[in-house]
Tab-separated table of C-alpha atoms and ligand atoms in Angstrom:
chain	number	residue	atom	x	y	z
A	1	MET	CA	69.911	-175.215	238.684
A	2	ASN	CA	68.455	-172.860	241.546
A	3	VAL	CA	67.294	-169.256	240.553
A	4	LEU	CA	69.782	-167.940	243.109
A	5	ASP	CA	72.478	-168.741	240.889
A	6	VAL	CA	71.002	-165.862	238.899
A	7	SER	CA	72.810	-162.956	241.050
A	8	ARG	CA	70.814	-160.504	243.083
A	9	ASP	CA	72.154	-157.582	240.989
A	10	GLN	CA	70.513	-159.359	237.650
A	11	ILE	CA	67.311	-159.548	239.556
A	12	ALA	CA	67.344	-156.069	240.779
A	13	THR	CA	68.318	-154.681	237.532
A	14	ALA	CA	65.683	-156.666	236.022
A	15	ALA	CA	62.990	-155.062	238.515
A	16	ARG	CA	64.351	-151.627	238.021
A	17	ARG	CA	63.870	-152.119	234.113
A	18	VAL	CA	60.102	-153.307	234.752
A	19	MET	CA	59.278	-150.149	236.762
A	20	ALA	CA	61.099	-147.727	234.430
A	21	ARG	CA	59.156	-149.533	231.499
A	22	CYS	CA	55.942	-149.144	233.438
A	23	ASP	CA	56.592	-145.481	233.481
A	24	GLU	CA	57.447	-145.329	229.789
A	25	LEU	CA	54.041	-147.491	228.694
A	26	ALA	CA	52.238	-144.910	230.771
A	27	GLN	CA	52.991	-142.143	228.605
A	28	VAL	CA	51.202	-143.854	225.757
A	29	THR	CA	47.673	-142.814	226.283
A	30	ALA	CA	44.688	-141.054	224.961
A	31	THR	CA	44.001	-138.799	227.570
A	32	PRO	CA	47.197	-136.861	228.608
A	33	GLY	CA	47.455	-136.414	232.375
A	34	GLY	CA	46.002	-139.965	232.709
A	35	ILE	CA	46.199	-143.309	231.344
A	36	THR	CA	43.790	-144.689	228.940
A	37	ARG	CA	44.456	-147.217	226.375
A	38	VAL	CA	41.986	-149.214	224.823
A	39	TYR	CA	41.387	-152.029	222.022
A	40	LEU	CA	42.303	-150.942	218.524
A	41	SER	CA	43.409	-147.359	219.202
A	42	PRO	CA	46.681	-145.694	218.055
A	43	GLU	CA	47.799	-146.252	221.633
A	44	HIS	CA	47.548	-149.851	221.470
A	45	ALA	CA	49.463	-149.925	218.336
A	46	ARG	CA	52.141	-147.880	219.836
A	47	VAL	CA	52.569	-150.116	222.739
A	48	ASN	CA	52.530	-153.355	220.525
A	49	ARG	CA	55.298	-151.645	218.476
A	50	LEU	CA	57.351	-150.509	221.610
A	51	VAL	CA	56.880	-154.135	223.395
A	52	ALA	CA	57.889	-155.819	220.092
A	53	GLU	CA	61.123	-154.026	219.857
A	54	TRP	CA	61.841	-155.041	223.501
A	55	MET	CA	61.170	-158.491	222.590
A	56	ARG	CA	63.359	-158.585	219.600
A	57	GLU	CA	65.881	-156.846	221.874
A	58	ILE	CA	66.033	-160.427	223.998
A	59	GLY	CA	66.306	-162.516	220.694
A	60	MET	CA	62.610	-163.155	220.389
A	61	ARG	CA	60.658	-163.739	217.144
A	62	THR	CA	57.683	-161.481	217.337
A	63	TRP	CA	54.519	-161.122	215.649
A	64	GLN	CA	50.905	-159.236	216.094
A	65	ASP	CA	48.093	-162.058	215.765
A	66	ALA	CA	45.026	-161.560	214.050
A	67	ALA	CA	43.155	-160.260	217.119
A	68	GLY	CA	45.921	-157.521	217.658
A	69	ASN	CA	47.489	-159.491	220.534
A	70	GLN	CA	51.594	-158.961	220.337
A	71	PHE	CA	53.533	-162.348	220.699
A	72	GLY	CA	57.241	-162.955	221.325
A	73	ARG	CA	58.678	-166.489	221.000
A	74	MET	CA	62.243	-167.911	221.885
A	75	GLU	CA	63.192	-171.421	220.665
A	76	PRO	CA	64.462	-173.731	223.405
A	77	THR	CA	68.185	-174.906	223.090
A	78	SER	CA	70.038	-177.154	225.149
A	79	LEU	CA	73.467	-175.521	226.596
A	80	SER	CA	75.331	-177.507	223.900
A	81	GLY	CA	73.920	-174.983	221.578
A	82	THR	CA	71.742	-177.215	219.791
A	83	ARG	CA	68.536	-175.315	218.280
A	84	GLY	CA	65.247	-176.892	219.478
A	85	GLY	CA	62.664	-177.506	216.848
A	86	SER	CA	59.931	-174.540	216.399
A	87	ASP	CA	57.058	-176.831	216.455
A	88	LEU	CA	57.594	-177.319	220.282
A	89	PRO	CA	54.746	-176.639	222.354
A	90	ALA	CA	55.297	-173.455	224.321
A	91	LEU	CA	54.825	-172.057	228.049
A	92	LEU	CA	52.879	-169.034	227.378
A	93	LEU	CA	53.879	-165.961	230.029
A	94	GLY	CA	52.161	-162.522	229.609
A	95	SER	CA	49.312	-160.531	230.817
A	96	HIS	CA	47.629	-157.477	229.036
A	97	LEU	CA	48.620	-153.797	228.083
A	98	ASP	CA	44.984	-152.371	227.488
A	99	THR	CA	43.670	-150.067	230.381
A	100	VAL	CA	40.452	-149.152	232.082
A	101	LEU	CA	39.619	-145.414	231.925
A	102	ASP	CA	42.049	-142.964	233.968
A	103	ALA	CA	43.858	-146.226	234.933
A	104	GLY	CA	46.941	-147.145	237.122
A	105	ARG	CA	50.257	-148.195	235.306
A	106	TYR	CA	50.699	-151.790	236.377
A	107	ASP	CA	47.639	-153.526	235.878
A	108	GLY	CA	48.386	-156.178	233.313
A	109	ILE	CA	51.500	-154.090	232.139
A	110	VAL	CA	53.703	-155.404	234.793
A	111	GLY	CA	53.022	-158.958	234.072
A	112	VAL	CA	53.901	-158.462	230.378
A	113	LEU	CA	57.193	-156.750	231.106
A	114	MET	CA	58.071	-159.539	233.992
A	115	ALA	CA	57.624	-162.125	231.237
A	116	LEU	CA	60.282	-160.591	229.270
A	117	GLU	CA	62.736	-160.357	232.147
A	118	ILE	CA	62.083	-164.145	232.650
A	119	VAL	CA	63.379	-164.565	228.964
A	120	ARG	CA	66.048	-162.400	229.495
A	121	LEU	CA	67.360	-164.322	232.787
A	122	LEU	CA	66.793	-167.621	230.730
A	123	ARG	CA	69.730	-166.638	228.087
A	124	VAL	CA	73.275	-166.799	229.015
A	125	PRO	CA	75.928	-164.564	227.281
A	126	THR	CA	77.703	-166.393	224.470
A	127	ASP	CA	81.618	-166.964	224.771
A	128	ASP	CA	82.197	-163.509	223.266
A	129	GLY	CA	80.386	-161.940	226.193
A	130	ALA	CA	77.622	-160.592	224.071
A	131	ALA	CA	73.889	-161.712	224.904
A	132	SER	CA	73.310	-164.700	222.868
A	133	ASP	CA	70.501	-164.231	220.274
A	134	GLY	CA	68.334	-166.240	222.780
A	135	THR	CA	69.337	-169.696	221.358
A	136	VAL	CA	71.501	-170.654	224.454
A	137	TRP	CA	69.641	-171.032	227.789
A	138	ARG	CA	70.883	-170.853	231.207
A	139	VAL	CA	68.648	-174.029	231.908
A	140	PRO	CA	67.901	-176.315	229.187
A	141	LEU	CA	63.675	-176.768	228.968
A	142	PRO	CA	61.629	-179.005	226.985
A	143	PHE	CA	59.438	-176.280	225.614
A	144	ALA	CA	59.671	-173.003	223.758
A	145	ILE	CA	58.770	-169.759	225.837
A	146	GLU	CA	56.242	-167.523	224.078
A	147	VAL	CA	55.413	-164.024	225.886
A	148	VAL	CA	52.022	-162.465	225.163
A	149	ALA	CA	50.543	-158.934	225.438
A	150	PHE	CA	46.957	-159.227	225.211
A	151	SER	CA	45.032	-156.803	223.310
A	152	ASP	CA	41.877	-156.198	225.409
A	153	GLU	CA	41.277	-157.759	228.850
A	154	GLU	CA	39.329	-155.041	230.135
A	155	GLY	CA	36.500	-154.681	227.770
A	156	THR	CA	36.747	-150.732	228.074
A	157	ARG	CA	35.899	-149.875	224.765
A	158	PHE	CA	33.424	-152.550	223.650
A	159	GLY	CA	31.936	-153.505	227.019
A	160	LYS	CA	32.936	-157.057	226.553
A	161	ALA	CA	36.046	-158.236	228.208
A	162	LEU	CA	38.688	-160.765	227.321
A	163	LEU	CA	38.430	-160.015	223.531
A	164	GLY	CA	42.279	-160.638	222.865
A	165	SER	CA	42.489	-163.618	224.980
A	166	SER	CA	38.997	-165.145	223.851
A	167	ALA	CA	40.408	-164.896	220.092
A	168	VAL	CA	43.470	-166.949	221.086
A	169	SER	CA	41.616	-169.563	223.042
A	170	GLY	CA	39.165	-170.128	220.006
A	171	GLY	CA	36.120	-168.627	221.644
A	172	TRP	CA	35.514	-165.692	219.402
A	173	ASP	CA	31.675	-165.033	218.860
A	174	GLU	CA	30.831	-163.689	215.354
A	175	ALA	CA	28.008	-161.656	217.232
A	176	TRP	CA	30.783	-159.634	218.825
A	177	TRP	CA	31.515	-157.865	215.457
A	178	GLN	CA	28.276	-155.728	216.132
A	179	LEU	CA	29.312	-154.382	219.500
A	180	THR	CA	29.967	-150.666	219.318
A	181	ASP	CA	31.792	-148.355	221.270
A	182	ALA	CA	30.748	-144.938	222.759
A	183	ASP	CA	30.999	-143.142	219.350
A	184	GLY	CA	28.879	-145.997	217.466
A	185	VAL	CA	31.638	-147.569	215.933
A	186	THR	CA	31.416	-151.539	215.490
A	187	LEU	CA	34.297	-153.633	216.455
A	188	HIS	CA	34.178	-154.986	212.803
A	189	ARG	CA	34.980	-151.394	211.592
A	190	ALA	CA	37.621	-150.870	214.440
A	191	PHE	CA	39.497	-153.986	213.239
A	192	LEU	CA	39.502	-152.798	209.614
A	193	GLU	CA	40.744	-149.298	210.887
A	194	PHE	CA	43.291	-150.974	212.958
A	195	GLY	CA	44.463	-152.896	209.775
A	196	LEU	CA	43.013	-156.001	210.731
A	197	ASP	CA	41.263	-158.365	208.753
A	198	PRO	CA	37.900	-159.786	210.694
A	199	GLY	CA	37.721	-162.764	208.135
A	200	ARG	CA	41.099	-163.715	209.576
A	201	ILE	CA	40.023	-163.704	213.142
A	202	GLY	CA	40.429	-167.503	213.326
A	203	GLU	CA	43.929	-167.502	212.576
A	204	ALA	CA	44.616	-166.175	216.070
A	205	ALA	CA	43.095	-169.439	217.662
A	206	LYS	CA	45.878	-171.579	219.272
A	207	HIS	CA	45.417	-175.369	219.338
A	208	PRO	CA	45.495	-176.725	223.057
A	209	ASP	CA	48.682	-178.972	221.908
A	210	GLU	CA	50.658	-175.519	221.100
A	211	LEU	CA	50.720	-174.817	224.694
A	212	VAL	CA	52.211	-176.386	227.995
A	213	ALA	CA	50.579	-173.917	230.242
A	214	TYR	CA	49.801	-170.125	230.696
A	215	LEU	CA	51.458	-168.247	233.827
A	216	GLU	CA	50.990	-164.802	234.544
A	217	ALA	CA	52.197	-162.400	236.915
A	218	HIS	CA	49.575	-159.398	237.991
A	219	ILE	CA	49.411	-157.018	240.829
A	220	GLU	CA	46.725	-157.993	243.696
A	221	GLN	CA	43.825	-155.612	242.891
A	222	GLY	CA	42.784	-155.978	246.525
A	223	PRO	CA	44.063	-155.399	250.212
A	224	GLU	CA	45.086	-158.942	251.385
A	225	LEU	CA	48.745	-159.068	250.638
A	226	ASP	CA	49.218	-155.574	252.016
A	227	ARG	CA	47.148	-156.555	255.093
A	228	ALA	CA	49.213	-159.753	255.660
A	229	GLY	CA	52.463	-157.949	255.058
A	230	LEU	CA	53.495	-160.211	252.317
A	231	PRO	CA	54.933	-159.691	248.848
A	232	LEU	CA	53.528	-162.558	246.695
A	233	ALA	CA	50.729	-164.945	246.823
A	234	VAL	CA	49.427	-167.953	244.514
A	235	VAL	CA	46.261	-167.290	242.898
A	236	SER	CA	43.821	-170.330	243.710
A	237	SER	CA	40.838	-169.146	241.281
A	238	ILE	CA	39.389	-166.070	239.364
A	239	ALA	CA	36.227	-164.923	239.937
A	240	SER	CA	33.449	-165.798	237.360
A	241	ALA	CA	31.562	-162.475	235.987
A	242	ARG	CA	28.794	-161.323	234.392
A	243	ARG	CA	28.375	-157.652	233.277
A	244	PHE	CA	24.745	-156.133	232.291
A	245	GLN	CA	23.552	-152.764	230.578
A	246	LEU	CA	20.252	-152.184	232.595
A	247	VAL	CA	17.579	-149.589	231.676
A	248	VAL	CA	14.855	-148.214	233.891
A	249	GLU	CA	12.053	-146.535	232.223
A	250	GLY	CA	9.509	-143.855	233.918
A	251	GLU	CA	8.150	-140.765	232.452
A	252	ALA	CA	10.175	-137.316	231.772
A	253	ARG	CA	7.992	-134.461	233.244
A	254	HIS	CA	8.332	-130.865	234.626
A	255	ALA	CA	10.595	-130.516	237.717
A	256	GLY	CA	8.172	-127.769	238.966
A	257	GLY	CA	4.938	-128.678	237.796
A	258	THR	CA	4.669	-132.303	238.737
A	259	PRO	CA	3.349	-133.220	242.178
A	260	TYR	CA	4.939	-136.302	243.597
A	261	ASP	CA	1.771	-138.466	243.254
A	262	LEU	CA	2.246	-138.105	239.372
A	263	ARG	CA	5.859	-138.956	239.268
A	264	ARG	CA	7.450	-141.828	237.673
A	265	ASP	CA	11.125	-141.023	238.302
A	266	ALA	CA	13.598	-143.417	236.517
A	267	LEU	CA	16.479	-141.911	238.536
A	268	LEU	CA	15.026	-142.930	242.245
A	269	GLY	CA	14.197	-146.274	241.030
A	270	ALA	CA	17.471	-147.003	239.525
A	271	SER	CA	19.203	-145.209	242.516
A	272	GLU	CA	17.188	-147.687	244.831
A	273	ALA	CA	18.124	-150.745	242.517
A	274	ALA	CA	21.859	-149.684	242.794
A	275	LEU	CA	21.505	-149.749	246.662
A	276	ALA	CA	19.686	-153.065	246.628
A	277	VAL	CA	22.797	-154.338	244.746
A	278	GLU	CA	25.209	-153.362	247.481
A	279	ARG	CA	22.715	-154.714	250.369
A	280	ILE	CA	22.142	-158.025	248.620
A	281	CYS	CA	25.806	-158.749	247.549
A	282	ALA	CA	27.357	-157.523	250.725
A	283	ALA	CA	25.130	-160.156	252.502
A	284	GLU	CA	26.633	-162.764	250.377
A	285	HIS	CA	30.310	-164.733	250.847
A	286	HIS	CA	32.520	-163.754	247.749
A	287	ILE	CA	29.740	-162.173	245.816
A	288	VAL	CA	30.652	-158.574	244.590
A	289	GLY	CA	28.408	-156.201	242.750
A	290	THR	CA	29.240	-152.866	241.171
A	291	VAL	CA	27.058	-150.207	239.508
A	292	GLY	CA	29.730	-148.288	237.550
A	293	ARG	CA	28.216	-146.296	234.831
A	294	PHE	CA	24.850	-144.519	235.580
A	295	GLU	CA	23.268	-142.009	233.159
A	296	ALA	CA	19.773	-140.269	233.331
A	297	PHE	CA	17.894	-139.028	230.406
A	298	PRO	CA	17.175	-136.567	229.080
A	299	GLY	CA	19.447	-135.306	231.962
A	300	ALA	CA	18.207	-131.589	232.090
A	301	VAL	CA	18.344	-129.988	235.404
A	302	ASN	CA	14.506	-128.932	235.353
A	303	VAL	CA	13.288	-132.412	233.651
A	304	ILE	CA	12.255	-135.429	235.916
A	305	PRO	CA	14.387	-138.133	234.424
A	306	GLY	CA	12.194	-140.378	232.096
A	307	GLU	CA	14.917	-143.139	231.603
A	308	VAL	CA	18.425	-144.128	233.421
A	309	GLN	CA	20.908	-146.289	231.818
A	310	PHE	CA	23.176	-148.215	234.401
A	311	SER	CA	25.776	-150.893	234.178
A	312	LEU	CA	25.922	-153.750	236.552
A	313	ASP	CA	29.620	-155.885	237.194
A	314	LEU	CA	28.558	-159.252	239.166
A	315	ARG	CA	31.222	-161.759	240.294
A	316	GLY	CA	31.284	-164.845	242.159
A	317	GLU	CA	33.594	-167.437	243.324
A	318	PHE	CA	31.420	-170.061	241.673
A	319	ASP	CA	28.921	-169.677	238.702
A	320	GLY	CA	26.288	-171.163	240.535
A	321	GLU	CA	26.518	-168.545	243.560
A	322	ARG	CA	26.751	-165.861	240.912
A	323	ASP	CA	23.501	-166.696	239.014
A	324	ARG	CA	21.541	-167.516	242.056
A	325	VAL	CA	22.329	-163.761	243.193
A	326	TRP	CA	21.550	-162.565	240.020
A	327	GLY	CA	18.228	-164.051	240.260
A	328	VAL	CA	17.645	-162.522	243.685
A	329	LEU	CA	18.485	-159.242	241.999
A	330	THR	CA	16.074	-159.589	239.185
A	331	ARG	CA	13.419	-160.214	241.826
A	332	GLU	CA	14.312	-157.076	243.817
A	333	LEU	CA	14.391	-155.019	240.615
A	334	ASP	CA	10.812	-156.052	239.683
A	335	ALA	CA	9.726	-155.218	243.254
A	336	ILE	CA	11.181	-151.922	243.336
A	337	MET	CA	9.930	-150.962	240.017
A	338	GLY	CA	6.384	-152.246	240.588
A	339	ARG	CA	6.186	-150.077	243.693
A	340	ARG	CA	7.154	-147.081	241.610
A	341	GLY	CA	5.274	-147.518	238.611
A	342	LEU	CA	8.297	-147.876	236.583
A	343	ARG	CA	9.580	-150.533	233.963
A	344	TRP	CA	13.011	-152.137	233.740
A	345	HIS	CA	14.864	-154.470	231.268
A	346	GLY	CA	18.656	-155.045	230.651
A	347	ARG	CA	21.073	-157.070	228.483
A	348	GLU	CA	23.993	-159.084	229.084
A	349	ILE	CA	27.147	-157.750	227.678
A	350	HIS	CA	29.659	-160.085	229.001
A	351	SER	CA	29.757	-163.495	230.721
A	352	ALA	CA	32.973	-165.630	231.916
A	353	PRO	CA	32.923	-168.463	233.933
A	354	ALA	CA	35.102	-168.969	237.027
A	355	LEU	CA	38.640	-170.219	236.292
A	356	PHE	CA	40.283	-172.823	238.670
A	357	CYS	CA	44.176	-172.622	238.501
A	358	GLU	CA	45.719	-175.959	237.592
A	359	PRO	CA	46.890	-177.696	240.903
A	360	LEU	CA	50.331	-178.515	239.480
A	361	LEU	CA	50.776	-174.803	238.275
A	362	ARG	CA	49.458	-173.607	241.769
A	363	ASP	CA	52.157	-175.732	243.362
A	364	VAL	CA	54.890	-174.707	240.834
A	365	VAL	CA	54.209	-170.969	241.620
A	366	ALA	CA	54.137	-171.841	245.356
A	367	ALA	CA	57.560	-173.747	245.068
A	368	GLY	CA	58.898	-170.604	243.042
A	369	ILE	CA	57.764	-167.988	245.934
A	370	ALA	CA	59.312	-170.400	248.313
A	371	ARG	CA	62.468	-170.574	246.718
A	372	ALA	CA	62.651	-166.820	245.956
A	373	GLN	CA	61.841	-166.118	249.882
A	374	PRO	CA	63.777	-168.933	251.733
A	375	ASP	CA	62.525	-167.477	255.126
A	376	GLY	CA	59.189	-166.243	253.502
A	377	GLY	CA	57.557	-169.483	254.570
A	378	GLU	CA	54.475	-170.763	253.108
A	379	ALA	CA	53.118	-168.833	250.258
A	380	PRO	CA	49.547	-167.498	250.801
A	381	ILE	CA	46.717	-168.493	248.478
A	382	VAL	CA	44.484	-165.759	247.146
A	383	PHE	CA	41.031	-165.789	245.506
A	384	SER	CA	41.081	-163.264	242.667
A	385	ARG	CA	38.030	-161.104	242.761
A	386	ALA	CA	39.625	-159.409	239.484
A	387	GLY	CA	39.315	-160.854	236.304
A	388	HIS	CA	42.148	-161.840	234.009
A	389	ASP	CA	43.065	-163.212	230.771
A	390	GLY	CA	43.642	-166.675	232.233
A	391	MET	CA	39.527	-167.010	232.331
A	392	ALA	CA	39.661	-167.343	228.523
A	393	LEU	CA	43.019	-169.348	228.224
A	394	GLY	CA	41.449	-171.911	230.576
A	395	ALA	CA	39.529	-173.277	227.743
A	396	ILE	CA	42.812	-174.620	226.034
A	397	THR	CA	45.470	-175.126	228.658
A	398	GLY	CA	46.260	-174.866	232.642
A	399	VAL	CA	46.448	-171.556	234.187
A	400	GLY	CA	48.536	-170.525	236.874
A	401	MET	CA	49.086	-167.047	238.532
A	402	LEU	CA	51.179	-165.213	240.727
A	403	PHE	CA	49.998	-161.856	242.822
A	404	LEU	CA	52.228	-159.119	243.791
A	405	ARG	CA	51.529	-156.962	246.794
A	406	ASN	CA	49.543	-153.730	245.695
A	407	PRO	CA	49.978	-151.228	249.046
A	408	ASP	CA	46.479	-150.641	250.261
A	409	GLY	CA	45.218	-152.489	247.674
A	410	ILE	CA	43.759	-149.820	245.165
A	411	SER	CA	43.704	-150.375	241.413
A	412	HIS	CA	41.690	-149.099	238.369
A	413	HIS	CA	42.970	-145.919	239.640
A	414	PRO	CA	46.106	-143.750	239.185
A	415	ASP	CA	47.265	-144.697	242.575
A	416	GLU	CA	47.830	-148.011	241.815
A	417	ALA	CA	51.100	-149.210	243.014
A	418	VAL	CA	53.727	-152.032	243.250
A	419	SER	CA	57.341	-151.722	245.045
A	420	ALA	CA	60.521	-152.739	242.973
A	421	GLY	CA	61.384	-154.792	245.568
A	422	ASP	CA	58.159	-156.978	245.537
A	423	VAL	CA	58.768	-156.927	241.483
A	424	ALA	CA	62.384	-158.472	242.191
A	425	HIS	CA	60.642	-161.067	244.449
A	426	GLY	CA	58.211	-161.825	241.917
A	427	ILE	CA	61.005	-162.070	238.989
A	428	ARG	CA	62.585	-164.765	241.034
A	429	ALA	CA	59.660	-166.485	242.092
A	430	LEU	CA	58.443	-166.479	238.472
A	431	PHE	CA	61.871	-167.535	237.091
A	432	GLU	CA	61.991	-170.517	239.610
A	433	ALA	CA	58.264	-171.672	238.575
A	434	VAL	CA	59.435	-171.605	235.070
A	435	THR	CA	62.482	-173.691	235.648
A	436	LEU	CA	60.646	-176.106	237.845
A	437	LEU	CA	58.183	-176.569	235.317
A	438	GLY	CA	60.849	-177.534	232.764
A	439	HIS	CA	61.239	-180.730	235.064
A	440	GLU	CA	57.674	-181.546	235.399
A	441	PRO	CA	56.118	-184.086	233.024
A	442	ARG	CA	53.239	-182.432	231.308
A	443	GLY	CA	50.868	-184.630	229.581
B	501	HGY	O1	37.697	-156.033	235.666
B	501	HGY	C1	38.617	-156.846	236.200
B	501	HGY	O2	38.470	-157.316	237.406
B	501	HGY	C2	39.733	-156.941	235.418
B	501	HGY	O3	40.792	-155.820	236.182
B	501	HGY	N1	39.594	-156.397	234.150
B	502	MN	MN1	42.042	-154.393	235.324
B	503	MN	MN1	44.379	-156.972	234.741
């Protein structure tokens, strides 16, 4: 059965629904006028309830897992109407619903909503014309479909990213309970206040046998597809990431009375360090380093900063490359602070190895793109500098990703965009990839 048996109108309607729901979810925010939705917040609870409703609407059984991830599941059934067993492994589709501060409305969100449209397209109306309760599928597949809305891909609140998907992949670290947010609230307390039981976090872990694969559609968070004039791409791999909280220590002194030879200005040392990050990373291939947070203390106009705390987000195509550059950066920090009579120290707050998408899933996504765009030619293959939940899921199952064009590539910004036309292309491609996977022997 080819996806083209699904009418253009059905695909266009699905794409319109995705765009409208992205707008609806964008209203669920802690910051009116912007979009901010962090882990274990009232906004997280509200979008989980909304998405659970949309899951039930298309016949899925729904639950929120022990880490606050929202799940939906639909059992496979042959067209003869016999219901498949509920212990079948599932193809997991989805993405995340949490956001960065002052975010765009598509990063993560569009992937969750596209996954719901795939489930809707898999169903066929029953004889009475009403949409079936999800037990009769357009194409008989040998696995169940689960859709997941991960709860904390960004790490905005506690600094450590991939918390929701790490719980699913069994990678939860008990040390994380002591992570604190900007108000000093520990992750442990936030769990309790959200209504989750920290003692049951282990129940979120899935066994590898429960999954066939994980497929995620996501906007590209860079300019390559826009520059190439193409709507879709296959992801080859996801960059490895490390995040640090760094501190430079000097000496706070009077801004007027202190001559330069007595100054140990922490802000100037940290500023030179930030420029060194740019210079050193820009000279490398596929390495990016970013200082996103920078705070001077005591922060008074007439006091030379005695301390600066700043973040470093370091990514690379390969873990070894990334770690080598981190070594270069630490030696440069030593040199800068030595020259200026300053000291520095830091702690790592997040680390995730590079994720290489499974070759079979890359092929299936590429074939899905080719079938969705008969005149589209070979689907481009893009390396993702942005992180995704697949980095955690890769510990228990194969990962495949589909990128959608994001005009001018801006993301983690209100101007983040995607077109309904490209979402329609993406839905076709993902649906075709799912049906193709149904005919692939999966060991
Ligand atoms: O930071 C990232 O790359 C992802 O958007 N969380
Ligand atoms: Mn993001
Ligand atoms: Mn994302």
